[in-house]
Amino acid sequence: MSKLHIKKGDQVQVIAGDSKGQTGKVLKVEVSKLRAIVEGVNLCKKATKPNAQNPQGGIVEKEAPIHISNLMLIDPKSGKPTKVGRKTDAKGKLVRFAKKSGEEIK
């Protein structure tokens, strides 16, 4: 399986689907399913039984996974969506960089 263009903690924008145009921080990446959970994006309602954290129970809104092909990394320099490239740095380590600005992604 190839490496993914996004990682946990990245700032991304949704480029397709119901949540198109929304931005958020990646909370979790499910590598085997090629999906990511993004903060505040692709919300779904889930009915929960009463438990210790939520003694009342009821309906909770939570983020649903979204396919990574529908996500695009936000350029750290310009703040706009960009493609991601990979290159080796001076130490010979593979690093990601934004194709629009050439800025290295931490």
PDB file of C-alpha atoms in Angstrom:
ATOM      1  CA  MET A   1       0.000   0.000   0.000  1.00  0.00           C
ATOM      2  CA  SER A   2       1.269   3.480  -0.859  1.00  0.00           C
ATOM      3  CA  LYS A   3       1.829   6.260   1.635  1.00  0.00           C
ATOM      4  CA  LEU A   4      -1.000   8.682   2.276  1.00  0.00           C
ATOM      5  CA  HIS A   5      -0.765  12.423   1.569  1.00  0.00           C
ATOM      6  CA  ILE A   6      -2.287  13.394   4.942  1.00  0.00           C
ATOM      7  CA  LYS A   7      -1.356  12.662   8.541  1.00  0.00           C
ATOM      8  CA  LYS A   8      -2.922  13.174  11.956  1.00  0.00           C
ATOM      9  CA  GLY A   9      -2.760  16.855  12.922  1.00  0.00           C
ATOM     10  CA  ASP A  10      -2.791  18.197   9.335  1.00  0.00           C
ATOM     11  CA  GLN A  11      -5.113  21.047   8.348  1.00  0.00           C
ATOM     12  CA  VAL A  12      -7.246  19.859   5.407  1.00  0.00           C
ATOM     13  CA  GLN A  13     -10.117  21.032   3.191  1.00  0.00           C
ATOM     14  CA  VAL A  14     -12.917  18.816   1.866  1.00  0.00           C
ATOM     15  CA  ILE A  15     -13.018  18.968  -1.951  1.00  0.00           C
ATOM     16  CA  ALA A  16     -16.010  16.703  -2.644  1.00  0.00           C
ATOM     17  CA  GLY A  17     -19.212  15.469  -1.025  1.00  0.00           C
ATOM     18  CA  ASP A  18     -21.792  17.008   1.332  1.00  0.00           C
ATOM     19  CA  SER A  19     -19.121  18.787   3.418  1.00  0.00           C
ATOM     20  CA  LYS A  20     -17.386  20.340   0.360  1.00  0.00           C
ATOM     21  CA  GLY A  21     -15.471  23.529   1.198  1.00  0.00           C
ATOM     22  CA  GLN A  22     -15.223  22.880   4.950  1.00  0.00           C
ATOM     23  CA  THR A  23     -11.829  22.833   6.641  1.00  0.00           C
ATOM     24  CA  GLY A  24     -10.617  21.158   9.793  1.00  0.00           C
ATOM     25  CA  LYS A  25      -7.847  19.330  11.619  1.00  0.00           C
ATOM     26  CA  VAL A  26      -7.326  15.590  11.033  1.00  0.00           C
ATOM     27  CA  LEU A  27      -8.073  13.756  14.296  1.00  0.00           C
ATOM     28  CA  LYS A  28      -7.438  10.183  13.109  1.00  0.00           C
ATOM     29  CA  VAL A  29      -6.357   8.376   9.936  1.00  0.00           C
ATOM     30  CA  GLU A  30      -7.621   4.834   9.238  1.00  0.00           C
ATOM     31  CA  VAL A  31      -4.885   3.629   6.870  1.00  0.00           C
ATOM     32  CA  SER A  32      -6.433   0.244   6.013  1.00  0.00           C
ATOM     33  CA  LYS A  33      -9.784   1.813   5.033  1.00  0.00           C
ATOM     34  CA  LEU A  34      -8.209   4.924   3.388  1.00  0.00           C
ATOM     35  CA  ARG A  35     -10.394   7.181   5.541  1.00  0.00           C
ATOM     36  CA  ALA A  36      -9.805  10.056   7.947  1.00  0.00           C
ATOM     37  CA  ILE A  37     -11.819  11.699  10.702  1.00  0.00           C
ATOM     38  CA  VAL A  38     -11.724  15.505  10.433  1.00  0.00           C
ATOM     39  CA  GLU A  39     -12.731  17.817  13.295  1.00  0.00           C
ATOM     40  CA  GLY A  40     -16.174  19.379  12.725  1.00  0.00           C
ATOM     41  CA  VAL A  41     -16.616  17.871   9.240  1.00  0.00           C
ATOM     42  CA  ASN A  42     -19.031  15.152   8.005  1.00  0.00           C
ATOM     43  CA  LEU A  43     -21.097  15.160  11.207  1.00  0.00           C
ATOM     44  CA  CYS A  44     -23.651  12.430  11.826  1.00  0.00           C
ATOM     45  CA  LYS A  45     -26.199  11.937  14.605  1.00  0.00           C
ATOM     46  CA  LYS A  46     -25.835   8.814  16.762  1.00  0.00           C
ATOM     47  CA  ALA A  47     -28.301   7.552  19.348  1.00  0.00           C
ATOM     48  CA  THR A  48     -26.558   6.563  22.603  1.00  0.00           C
ATOM     49  CA  LYS A  49     -27.696   4.618  25.628  1.00  0.00           C
ATOM     50  CA  PRO A  50     -27.239   6.195  29.072  1.00  0.00           C
ATOM     51  CA  ASN A  51     -23.747   5.611  30.493  1.00  0.00           C
ATOM     52  CA  ALA A  52     -21.366   7.098  33.085  1.00  0.00           C
ATOM     53  CA  GLN A  53     -20.236   9.976  30.823  1.00  0.00           C
ATOM     54  CA  ASN A  54     -23.747  10.691  29.525  1.00  0.00           C
ATOM     55  CA  PRO A  55     -26.296   9.636  32.185  1.00  0.00           C
ATOM     56  CA  GLN A  56     -29.190  11.036  30.120  1.00  0.00           C
ATOM     57  CA  GLY A  57     -28.363   9.173  26.886  1.00  0.00           C
ATOM     58  CA  GLY A  58     -29.959  10.661  23.759  1.00  0.00           C
ATOM     59  CA  ILE A  59     -28.660  11.815  20.383  1.00  0.00           C
ATOM     60  CA  VAL A  60     -24.996  12.786  19.995  1.00  0.00           C
ATOM     61  CA  GLU A  61     -23.392  14.471  16.964  1.00  0.00           C
ATOM     62  CA  LYS A  62     -20.014  13.007  16.034  1.00  0.00           C
ATOM     63  CA  GLU A  63     -17.605  13.100  13.103  1.00  0.00           C
ATOM     64  CA  ALA A  64     -17.889  10.262  10.591  1.00  0.00           C
ATOM     65  CA  PRO A  65     -14.870   9.061   8.565  1.00  0.00           C
ATOM     66  CA  ILE A  66     -14.372  10.642   5.134  1.00  0.00           C
ATOM     67  CA  HIS A  67     -12.383   9.125   2.247  1.00  0.00           C
ATOM     68  CA  ILE A  68      -8.911  10.654   1.907  1.00  0.00           C
ATOM     69  CA  SER A  69      -9.382  11.211  -1.837  1.00  0.00           C
ATOM     70  CA  ASN A  70     -11.951  13.873  -0.852  1.00  0.00           C
ATOM     71  CA  LEU A  71      -9.422  15.738   1.306  1.00  0.00           C
ATOM     72  CA  MET A  72      -6.732  18.185   0.253  1.00  0.00           C
ATOM     73  CA  LEU A  73      -3.954  19.519   2.463  1.00  0.00           C
ATOM     74  CA  ILE A  74      -3.929  23.260   3.185  1.00  0.00           C
ATOM     75  CA  ASP A  75      -0.683  25.029   2.255  1.00  0.00           C
ATOM     76  CA  PRO A  76       1.008  26.360   5.434  1.00  0.00           C
ATOM     77  CA  LYS A  77       2.185  29.485   3.557  1.00  0.00           C
ATOM     78  CA  SER A  78      -0.842  30.630   1.518  1.00  0.00           C
ATOM     79  CA  GLY A  79      -3.675  28.919   3.406  1.00  0.00           C
ATOM     80  CA  LYS A  80      -5.100  27.450   0.190  1.00  0.00           C
ATOM     81  CA  PRO A  81      -5.492  23.751  -0.771  1.00  0.00           C
ATOM     82  CA  THR A  82      -2.434  22.209  -2.406  1.00  0.00           C
ATOM     83  CA  LYS A  83      -1.128  18.918  -3.752  1.00  0.00           C
ATOM     84  CA  VAL A  84       1.540  17.135  -1.723  1.00  0.00           C
ATOM     85  CA  GLY A  85       4.938  16.070  -3.027  1.00  0.00           C
ATOM     86  CA  ARG A  86       7.763  14.089  -1.445  1.00  0.00           C
ATOM     87  CA  LYS A  87      11.482  14.768  -1.611  1.00  0.00           C
ATOM     88  CA  THR A  88      14.584  13.930   0.397  1.00  0.00           C
ATOM     89  CA  ASP A  89      16.031  16.644   2.613  1.00  0.00           C
ATOM     90  CA  ALA A  90      19.722  17.311   3.359  1.00  0.00           C
ATOM     91  CA  LYS A  91      19.859  14.445   5.875  1.00  0.00           C
ATOM     92  CA  GLY A  92      18.415  11.979   3.345  1.00  0.00           C
ATOM     93  CA  LYS A  93      15.033  11.776   5.080  1.00  0.00           C
ATOM     94  CA  LEU A  94      11.815  11.754   3.011  1.00  0.00           C
ATOM     95  CA  VAL A  95       9.737  14.890   3.714  1.00  0.00           C
ATOM     96  CA  ARG A  96       6.403  16.165   2.395  1.00  0.00           C
ATOM     97  CA  PHE A  97       6.188  19.552   0.692  1.00  0.00           C
ATOM     98  CA  ALA A  98       3.382  21.732  -0.664  1.00  0.00           C
ATOM     99  CA  LYS A  99       3.486  21.815  -4.469  1.00  0.00           C
ATOM    100  CA  LYS A 100       2.046  25.376  -4.681  1.00  0.00           C
ATOM    101  CA  SER A 101       4.616  27.135  -2.492  1.00  0.00           C
ATOM    102  CA  GLY A 102       7.389  24.545  -2.156  1.00  0.00           C
ATOM    103  CA  GLU A 103       7.049  24.930   1.636  1.00  0.00           C
ATOM    104  CA  GLU A 104       8.038  21.884   3.700  1.00  0.00           C
ATOM    105  CA  ILE A 105       5.194  20.354   5.727  1.00  0.00           C
ATOM    106  CA  LYS A 106       6.039  19.568   9.339  1.00  0.00           C
TER     107      LYS A 106
END
